[in-house]
Amino acid sequence: MSILIKNGRVVTAESDFIADIYTEGEQIVAIGKDLSYKADKVIDATGKLVFPGGIDPHVHLDMPFMGTSSSDDYTTGTRAALHGGTTMVIDFILQTQGKSLYDALRTWQQKSQGKAIGDYSYHMAVTDFNDDVAKEVVQMIEDEGIISFKTFMAYKGALMIDDGQMVQLMKVVKENGGLVTVHATNGDMIDSLIAKHRSEGKLSPLYHYLSQPEVTEAEASGRFADMLHYTGCPGYIVHMTCEGALNAVRNATRRNQKVFVETCTQYLVLDASLYEKDFEGAKWVMSPPLREKKDQTALWSGINQGLVQVVGTDHCPFKWEQKLMGKDDFSKIPNGHPAIEHRMELLFTEGVNTGKISLNKYVEVTSTNAAKIFGMFPKKGTIAIGADADLVIFDPNKKHTISVDTHHMNVDYSAYEGWELTGKTETVLLRGKVAIEGEKCLLEAGYGQFVKRGKTSLVV
Ligand code: URP
Ligand code: ZN
Ligand code: ZN
């Protein structure tokens, strides 16, 4: 199959020019003016933007969590992602405490193989570190192409590891060319605030927010940066929400340290006033919670200052019936919200159209930096000869409205119902095949491939 995309405005992290792109098989073969290849399909991209396929490095598909499972599986989740211009996701494998990493890997392979429509990889969440697991960490990097290891400084008794385990893990990961990622919040402080609010009968979603004040994230982010500095390990903080945590990373730069940071769309565009809507606030119960306007300002600035490199989603959808598990107690509301489909279009409207970020920065944070940090560049994350033909043809002027009635995620409400956006994904190519054409997904479950990743070459 060959495709010729004519006359699009091609935008990468570094460049912006009008050109044709010719793809053959799974890759980009030529980029230039007035290309004359005879292709199986020609797409006129005049007046459209052409981006590298989006990479969302923070999603939870079919994940057992808080007594239930996230409602999008690999088919519905990667299809919804493609509709929004995200051609690849990185999901989280969760080690079960007391069991091996390979045990968990096999479980996640069953969830994904033959089911994914879009491409995917895994982060391995280490929830129980010991000498046997240390050996498996090396095997994951060397044999499986899984180079990023997720840790939790919260969710005690289920996912959290202590600081001793964290430092030991960092040493092994550093020696073998991987990186450690973290959910950085102080689990003990949060648990004690949850217990206090519950004992006082304060049980609405608002108290989810009040149980995780900014200091819990700022403290843990600083502690994580300190442990990285001590071990020399490359590290990445997921779903950063607030000024205090960003300042912890900024402080680390004073000792010439580099800590990579991801924020998520919701922390840039939503704020904690949504928790005042009684139980409807459960739609936005996630950890860490939404913050204040001043935190949004800090995060947008952090993106432009190069302190925040990636915008993901932390897509972890639950249907309303599942959210109702916490109707009488906020601590039982499954944490997470549906967002995988809207990341690229929301960020375009709220970031590019408002002038908060440039088009090049938009490509950097939605695709290129994730590919670089997680060992996939230049196969993924750019538009270049030899790269995978993962391309988004985007209409910057098309207006549309987000709604549960039209989204493709397997969830029965929208966290962004009625949001009016300008800029829409029109056509998506994944490894040289048309995945999305208008409202239609043309690929089947099983097309999505696992992407084996290379060692990190990051300078920290
Ligand atoms: O609320 C969230 N974020 N749910 C998913 C699990 C996690 O902490 O990322
Ligand atoms: Zn988390
Ligand atoms: Zn998450």
Tab-separated table of N, CA, C and O in Angstrom, residues 331-412:
chain	number	residue	atom	x	y	z
A	331	SER	N	-13.782	7.784	49.323
A	331	SER	CA	-12.574	6.955	49.220
A	331	SER	C	-12.841	5.663	48.437
A	331	SER	O	-11.906	4.936	48.121
A	332	LYS	N	-14.102	5.418	48.116
A	332	LYS	CA	-14.438	4.217	47.327
A	332	LYS	C	-14.763	4.553	45.869
A	332	LYS	O	-15.092	3.660	45.080
A	333	ILE	N	-14.669	5.817	45.513
A	333	ILE	CA	-14.905	6.180	44.097
A	333	ILE	C	-13.681	5.755	43.291
A	333	ILE	O	-12.567	6.198	43.597
A	334	PRO	N	-13.824	4.902	42.263
A	334	PRO	CA	-12.648	4.534	41.471
A	334	PRO	C	-11.999	5.793	40.883
A	334	PRO	O	-12.691	6.635	40.318
A	335	ASN	N	-10.709	5.902	41.061
A	335	ASN	CA	-9.979	7.107	40.642
A	335	ASN	C	-9.656	7.071	39.151
A	335	ASN	O	-9.034	6.111	38.676
A	336	GLY	N	-10.023	8.112	38.443
A	336	GLY	CA	-9.626	8.214	37.045
A	336	GLY	C	-10.738	8.799	36.198
A	336	GLY	O	-11.907	8.786	36.601
A	337	HIS	N	-10.364	9.330	35.027
A	337	HIS	CA	-11.381	9.893	34.131
A	337	HIS	C	-11.062	9.564	32.683
A	337	HIS	O	-9.929	9.223	32.342
A	338	PRO	N	-12.099	9.613	31.798
A	338	PRO	CA	-11.899	9.272	30.389
A	338	PRO	C	-11.368	10.460	29.594
A	338	PRO	O	-11.967	11.533	29.628
A	339	ALA	N	-10.269	10.264	28.858
A	339	ALA	CA	-9.673	11.415	28.165
A	339	ALA	C	-8.869	11.048	26.925
A	339	ALA	O	-8.467	11.931	26.177
A	340	ILE	N	-8.635	9.766	26.692
A	340	ILE	CA	-7.687	9.333	25.660
A	340	ILE	C	-8.004	9.941	24.291
A	340	ILE	O	-7.116	10.230	23.498
A	341	GLU	N	-9.299	10.160	24.036
A	341	GLU	CA	-9.737	10.607	22.710
A	341	GLU	C	-9.533	12.103	22.504
A	341	GLU	O	-9.416	12.569	21.369
A	342	HIS	N	-9.515	12.859	23.603
A	342	HIS	CA	-9.623	14.312	23.457
A	342	HIS	C	-8.309	15.071	23.618
A	342	HIS	O	-8.275	16.282	23.457
A	343	ARG	N	-7.232	14.350	23.976
A	343	ARG	CA	-5.978	15.021	24.321
A	343	ARG	C	-5.506	15.975	23.225
A	343	ARG	O	-5.268	17.170	23.481
A	344	MET	N	-5.400	15.474	21.989
A	344	MET	CA	-4.796	16.286	20.931
A	344	MET	C	-5.692	17.490	20.579
A	344	MET	O	-5.205	18.607	20.383
A	345	GLU	N	-6.992	17.235	20.510
A	345	GLU	CA	-7.897	18.313	20.092
A	345	GLU	C	-8.090	19.339	21.217
A	345	GLU	O	-8.148	20.544	20.965
A	346	LEU	N	-8.155	18.874	22.462
A	346	LEU	CA	-8.276	19.811	23.590
A	346	LEU	C	-7.031	20.691	23.696
A	346	LEU	O	-7.126	21.907	23.890
A	347	LEU	N	-5.886	20.065	23.556
A	347	LEU	CA	-4.646	20.827	23.704
A	347	LEU	C	-4.463	21.813	22.552
A	347	LEU	O	-3.913	22.900	22.731
A	348	PHE	N	-4.968	21.439	21.382
A	348	PHE	CA	-4.881	22.356	20.240
A	348	PHE	C	-5.749	23.592	20.516
A	348	PHE	O	-5.306	24.723	20.372
A	349	THR	N	-6.988	23.340	20.945
A	349	THR	CA	-7.905	24.464	21.208
A	349	THR	C	-7.411	25.327	22.370
A	349	THR	O	-7.340	26.548	22.276
A	350	GLU	N	-7.066	24.660	23.469
A	350	GLU	CA	-6.740	25.402	24.700
A	350	GLU	C	-5.292	25.885	24.741
A	350	GLU	O	-4.980	26.812	25.488
A	351	GLY	N	-4.433	25.256	23.958
A	351	GLY	CA	-3.015	25.634	23.984
A	351	GLY	C	-2.592	26.432	22.769
A	351	GLY	O	-2.122	27.568	22.893
A	352	VAL	N	-2.808	25.863	21.568
A	352	VAL	CA	-2.329	26.533	20.349
A	352	VAL	C	-3.234	27.709	19.991
A	352	VAL	O	-2.756	28.829	19.770
A	353	ASN	N	-4.544	27.468	19.979
A	353	ASN	CA	-5.456	28.546	19.551
A	353	ASN	C	-5.445	29.745	20.499
A	353	ASN	O	-5.749	30.856	20.082
A	354	THR	N	-5.128	29.518	21.762
A	354	THR	CA	-5.086	30.638	22.718
A	354	THR	C	-3.717	31.314	22.744
A	354	THR	O	-3.526	32.290	23.462
A	355	GLY	N	-2.749	30.729	22.009
A	355	GLY	CA	-1.404	31.304	21.989
A	355	GLY	C	-0.563	30.902	23.191
A	355	GLY	O	0.527	31.426	23.403
A	356	LYS	N	-1.025	29.938	23.978
A	356	LYS	CA	-0.231	29.545	25.161
A	356	LYS	C	1.003	28.732	24.752
A	356	LYS	O	2.031	28.794	25.410
A	357	ILE	N	0.861	27.923	23.688
A	357	ILE	CA	2.021	27.179	23.182
A	357	ILE	C	2.071	27.283	21.657
A	357	ILE	O	1.041	27.456	20.999
A	358	SER	N	3.282	27.125	21.118
A	358	SER	CA	3.443	27.178	19.658
A	358	SER	C	3.057	25.828	19.057
A	358	SER	O	2.951	24.818	19.770
A	359	LEU	N	2.911	25.817	17.742
A	359	LEU	CA	2.616	24.555	17.047
A	359	LEU	C	3.746	23.542	17.239
A	359	LEU	O	3.502	22.356	17.428
A	360	ASN	N	4.988	24.015	17.176
A	360	ASN	CA	6.123	23.095	17.355
A	360	ASN	C	6.119	22.506	18.769
A	360	ASN	O	6.368	21.316	18.963
A	361	LYS	N	5.820	23.342	19.740
A	361	LYS	CA	5.766	22.858	21.125
A	361	LYS	C	4.639	21.829	21.278
A	361	LYS	O	4.772	20.821	21.972
A	362	TYR	N	3.542	22.092	20.592
A	362	TYR	CA	2.403	21.165	20.613
A	362	TYR	C	2.852	19.773	20.148
A	362	TYR	O	2.526	18.757	20.777
A	363	VAL	N	3.599	19.720	19.056
A	363	VAL	CA	4.065	18.418	18.546
A	363	VAL	C	5.051	17.788	19.527
A	363	VAL	O	5.016	16.586	19.787
A	364	GLU	N	5.912	18.644	20.079
A	364	GLU	CA	6.885	18.136	21.071
A	364	GLU	C	6.186	17.418	22.222
A	364	GLU	O	6.540	16.295	22.572
A	365	VAL	N	5.180	18.083	22.803
A	365	VAL	CA	4.593	17.536	24.042
A	365	VAL	C	3.558	16.450	23.789
A	365	VAL	O	3.236	15.672	24.688
A	366	THR	N	3.014	16.404	22.564
A	366	THR	CA	2.016	15.357	22.284
A	366	THR	C	2.632	14.122	21.643
A	366	THR	O	1.974	13.089	21.566
A	367	SER	N	3.898	14.227	21.172
A	367	SER	CA	4.449	13.093	20.435
A	367	SER	C	5.968	12.936	20.588
A	367	SER	O	6.452	11.931	21.107
A	368	THR	N	6.710	13.945	20.145
A	368	THR	CA	8.164	13.777	19.981
A	368	THR	C	8.885	13.491	21.293
A	368	THR	O	9.731	12.584	21.360
A	369	ASN	N	8.571	14.253	22.332
A	369	ASN	CA	9.320	14.060	23.580
A	369	ASN	C	9.051	12.696	24.205
A	369	ASN	O	9.969	12.067	24.753
A	370	ALA	N	7.821	12.219	24.099
A	370	ALA	CA	7.530	10.880	24.642
A	370	ALA	C	8.353	9.833	23.882
A	370	ALA	O	8.890	8.896	24.482
A	371	ALA	N	8.445	9.989	22.560
A	371	ALA	CA	9.228	9.030	21.763
A	371	ALA	C	10.697	9.058	22.182
A	371	ALA	O	11.351	8.011	22.292
A	372	LYS	N	11.206	10.252	22.437
A	372	LYS	CA	12.623	10.374	22.828
A	372	LYS	C	12.852	9.812	24.223
A	372	LYS	O	13.769	9.024	24.451
A	373	ILE	N	12.025	10.223	25.158
A	373	ILE	CA	12.232	9.817	26.555
A	373	ILE	C	12.067	8.309	26.710
A	373	ILE	O	12.829	7.661	27.434
A	374	PHE	N	11.105	7.738	25.975
A	374	PHE	CA	10.803	6.317	26.174
A	374	PHE	C	11.425	5.396	25.130
A	374	PHE	O	11.004	4.253	24.980
A	375	GLY	N	12.457	5.883	24.422
A	375	GLY	CA	13.282	4.983	23.594
A	375	GLY	C	12.648	4.532	22.289
A	375	GLY	O	12.848	3.382	21.878
A	376	MET	N	11.930	5.426	21.602
A	376	MET	CA	11.288	5.032	20.327
A	376	MET	C	11.625	5.971	19.182
A	376	MET	O	11.137	5.799	18.069
A	377	PHE	N	12.405	6.986	19.440
A	377	PHE	CA	12.726	8.000	18.439
A	377	PHE	C	13.911	7.525	17.604
A	377	PHE	O	14.847	6.953	18.175
A	378	PRO	N	13.921	7.709	16.277
A	378	PRO	CA	12.974	8.411	15.411
A	378	PRO	C	11.976	7.509	14.684
A	378	PRO	O	11.334	7.951	13.746
A	379	LYS	N	11.859	6.246	15.152
A	379	LYS	CA	10.825	5.374	14.554
A	379	LYS	C	9.441	6.002	14.773
A	379	LYS	O	8.600	6.022	13.885
A	380	LYS	N	9.223	6.499	15.966
A	380	LYS	CA	7.967	7.170	16.310
A	380	LYS	C	8.282	8.629	16.688
A	380	LYS	O	9.417	8.957	17.044
A	381	GLY	N	7.264	9.475	16.634
A	381	GLY	CA	7.406	10.823	17.197
A	381	GLY	C	7.877	11.895	16.242
A	381	GLY	O	8.068	13.034	16.650
A	382	THR	N	8.051	11.557	14.955
A	382	THR	CA	8.468	12.602	14.023
A	382	THR	C	8.010	12.264	12.612
A	382	THR	O	7.513	11.162	12.349
A	383	ILE	N	8.167	13.242	11.720
A	383	ILE	CA	7.883	13.018	10.298
A	383	ILE	C	9.224	13.098	9.588
A	383	ILE	O	9.806	14.177	9.453
A	384	ALA	N	9.737	11.944	9.207
A	384	ALA	CA	11.078	11.889	8.596
A	384	ALA	C	11.156	10.644	7.732
A	384	ALA	O	10.422	9.673	7.968
A	385	ILE	N	12.051	10.664	6.775
A	385	ILE	CA	12.232	9.491	5.913
A	385	ILE	C	12.712	8.327	6.772
A	385	ILE	O	13.649	8.466	7.567
A	386	GLY	N	12.033	7.195	6.656
A	386	GLY	CA	12.393	6.007	7.434
A	386	GLY	C	11.594	5.854	8.714
A	386	GLY	O	11.596	4.785	9.321
A	387	ALA	N	10.918	6.922	9.128
A	387	ALA	CA	10.078	6.812	10.338
A	387	ALA	C	8.793	6.055	9.999
A	387	ALA	O	8.389	5.996	8.825
A	388	ASP	N	8.149	5.490	11.003
A	388	ASP	CA	6.839	4.880	10.781
A	388	ASP	C	5.875	5.930	10.216
A	388	ASP	O	5.887	7.091	10.662
A	389	ALA	N	5.063	5.501	9.264
A	389	ALA	CA	4.092	6.430	8.671
A	389	ALA	C	2.873	6.537	9.588
A	389	ALA	O	1.779	6.053	9.294
A	390	ASP	N	3.091	7.138	10.750
A	390	ASP	CA	2.031	7.456	11.720
A	390	ASP	C	1.775	8.952	11.564
A	390	ASP	O	2.590	9.775	12.007
A	391	LEU	N	0.685	9.307	10.933
A	391	LEU	CA	0.466	10.707	10.569
A	391	LEU	C	-0.961	11.140	10.869
A	391	LEU	O	-1.903	10.355	10.702
A	392	VAL	N	-1.091	12.380	11.294
A	392	VAL	CA	-2.410	12.945	11.582
A	392	VAL	C	-2.642	14.118	10.639
A	392	VAL	O	-1.832	15.045	10.605
A	393	ILE	N	-3.709	14.054	9.876
A	393	ILE	CA	-4.085	15.186	9.023
A	393	ILE	C	-5.216	15.898	9.754
A	393	ILE	O	-6.259	15.305	10.051
A	394	PHE	N	-4.942	17.146	10.095
A	394	PHE	CA	-5.748	17.863	11.101
A	394	PHE	C	-6.311	19.132	10.484
A	394	PHE	O	-5.564	19.916	9.893
A	395	ASP	N	-7.601	19.330	10.645
A	395	ASP	CA	-8.236	20.553	10.133
A	395	ASP	C	-8.252	21.591	11.258
A	395	ASP	O	-9.015	21.453	12.225
A	396	PRO	N	-7.428	22.637	11.146
A	396	PRO	CA	-7.310	23.579	12.272
A	396	PRO	C	-8.530	24.474	12.455
A	396	PRO	O	-8.658	25.130	13.488
A	397	ASN	N	-9.416	24.491	11.462
A	397	ASN	CA	-10.560	25.416	11.531
A	397	ASN	C	-11.882	24.747	11.857
A	397	ASN	O	-12.883	25.418	12.084
A	398	LYS	N	-11.881	23.419	11.869
A	398	LYS	CA	-13.154	22.708	12.039
A	398	LYS	C	-13.633	22.808	13.491
A	398	LYS	O	-12.918	22.462	14.429
A	399	LYS	N	-14.868	23.257	13.638
A	399	LYS	CA	-15.449	23.389	14.986
A	399	LYS	C	-16.261	22.137	15.305
A	399	LYS	O	-16.945	21.600	14.443
A	400	HIS	N	-16.193	21.701	16.543
A	400	HIS	CA	-17.003	20.557	16.971
A	400	HIS	C	-17.179	20.607	18.482
A	400	HIS	O	-16.504	21.373	19.174
A	401	THR	N	-18.095	19.777	18.969
A	401	THR	CA	-18.455	19.819	20.393
A	401	THR	C	-18.294	18.431	20.990
A	401	THR	O	-18.780	17.444	20.428
A	402	ILE	N	-17.625	18.348	22.129
A	402	ILE	CA	-17.428	17.045	22.785
A	402	ILE	C	-18.740	16.605	23.429
A	402	ILE	O	-19.422	17.397	24.090
A	403	SER	N	-19.063	15.335	23.238
A	403	SER	CA	-20.273	14.801	23.875
A	403	SER	C	-20.185	13.289	24.028
A	403	SER	O	-19.570	12.607	23.200
A	404	VAL	N	-20.842	12.815	25.063
A	404	VAL	CA	-20.968	11.361	25.252
A	404	VAL	C	-21.668	10.725	24.052
A	404	VAL	O	-21.444	9.551	23.741
A	405	ASP	N	-22.500	11.501	23.359
A	405	ASP	CA	-23.257	10.951	22.221
A	405	ASP	C	-22.368	10.661	21.022
A	405	ASP	O	-22.749	9.883	20.148
A	406	THR	N	-21.213	11.301	20.968
A	406	THR	CA	-20.366	11.119	19.774
A	406	THR	C	-18.983	10.557	20.094
A	406	THR	O	-18.258	10.179	19.177
A	407	HIS	N	-18.585	10.515	21.368
A	407	HIS	CA	-17.236	10.008	21.621
A	407	HIS	C	-17.198	8.490	21.432
A	407	HIS	O	-18.228	7.823	21.325
A	408	HIS	N	-15.984	7.939	21.373
A	408	HIS	CA	-15.807	6.515	21.067
A	408	HIS	C	-15.297	5.723	22.258
A	408	HIS	O	-15.052	4.525	22.148
A	409	MET	N	-15.113	6.373	23.388
A	409	MET	CA	-14.637	5.677	24.582
A	409	MET	C	-15.786	4.881	25.195
A	409	MET	O	-16.956	5.278	25.078
A	410	ASN	N	-15.435	3.788	25.863
A	410	ASN	CA	-16.471	2.932	26.440
A	410	ASN	C	-16.854	3.445	27.830
A	410	ASN	O	-16.560	2.832	28.854
A	411	VAL	N	-17.514	4.577	27.832
A	411	VAL	CA	-17.927	5.188	29.099
A	411	VAL	C	-19.170	6.022	28.839
A	411	VAL	O	-19.295	6.626	27.766
A	412	ASP	N	-20.098	6.034	29.794
A	412	ASP	CA	-21.426	6.577	29.530
A	412	ASP	C	-21.621	8.023	29.994
A	412	ASP	O	-22.739	8.451	30.286
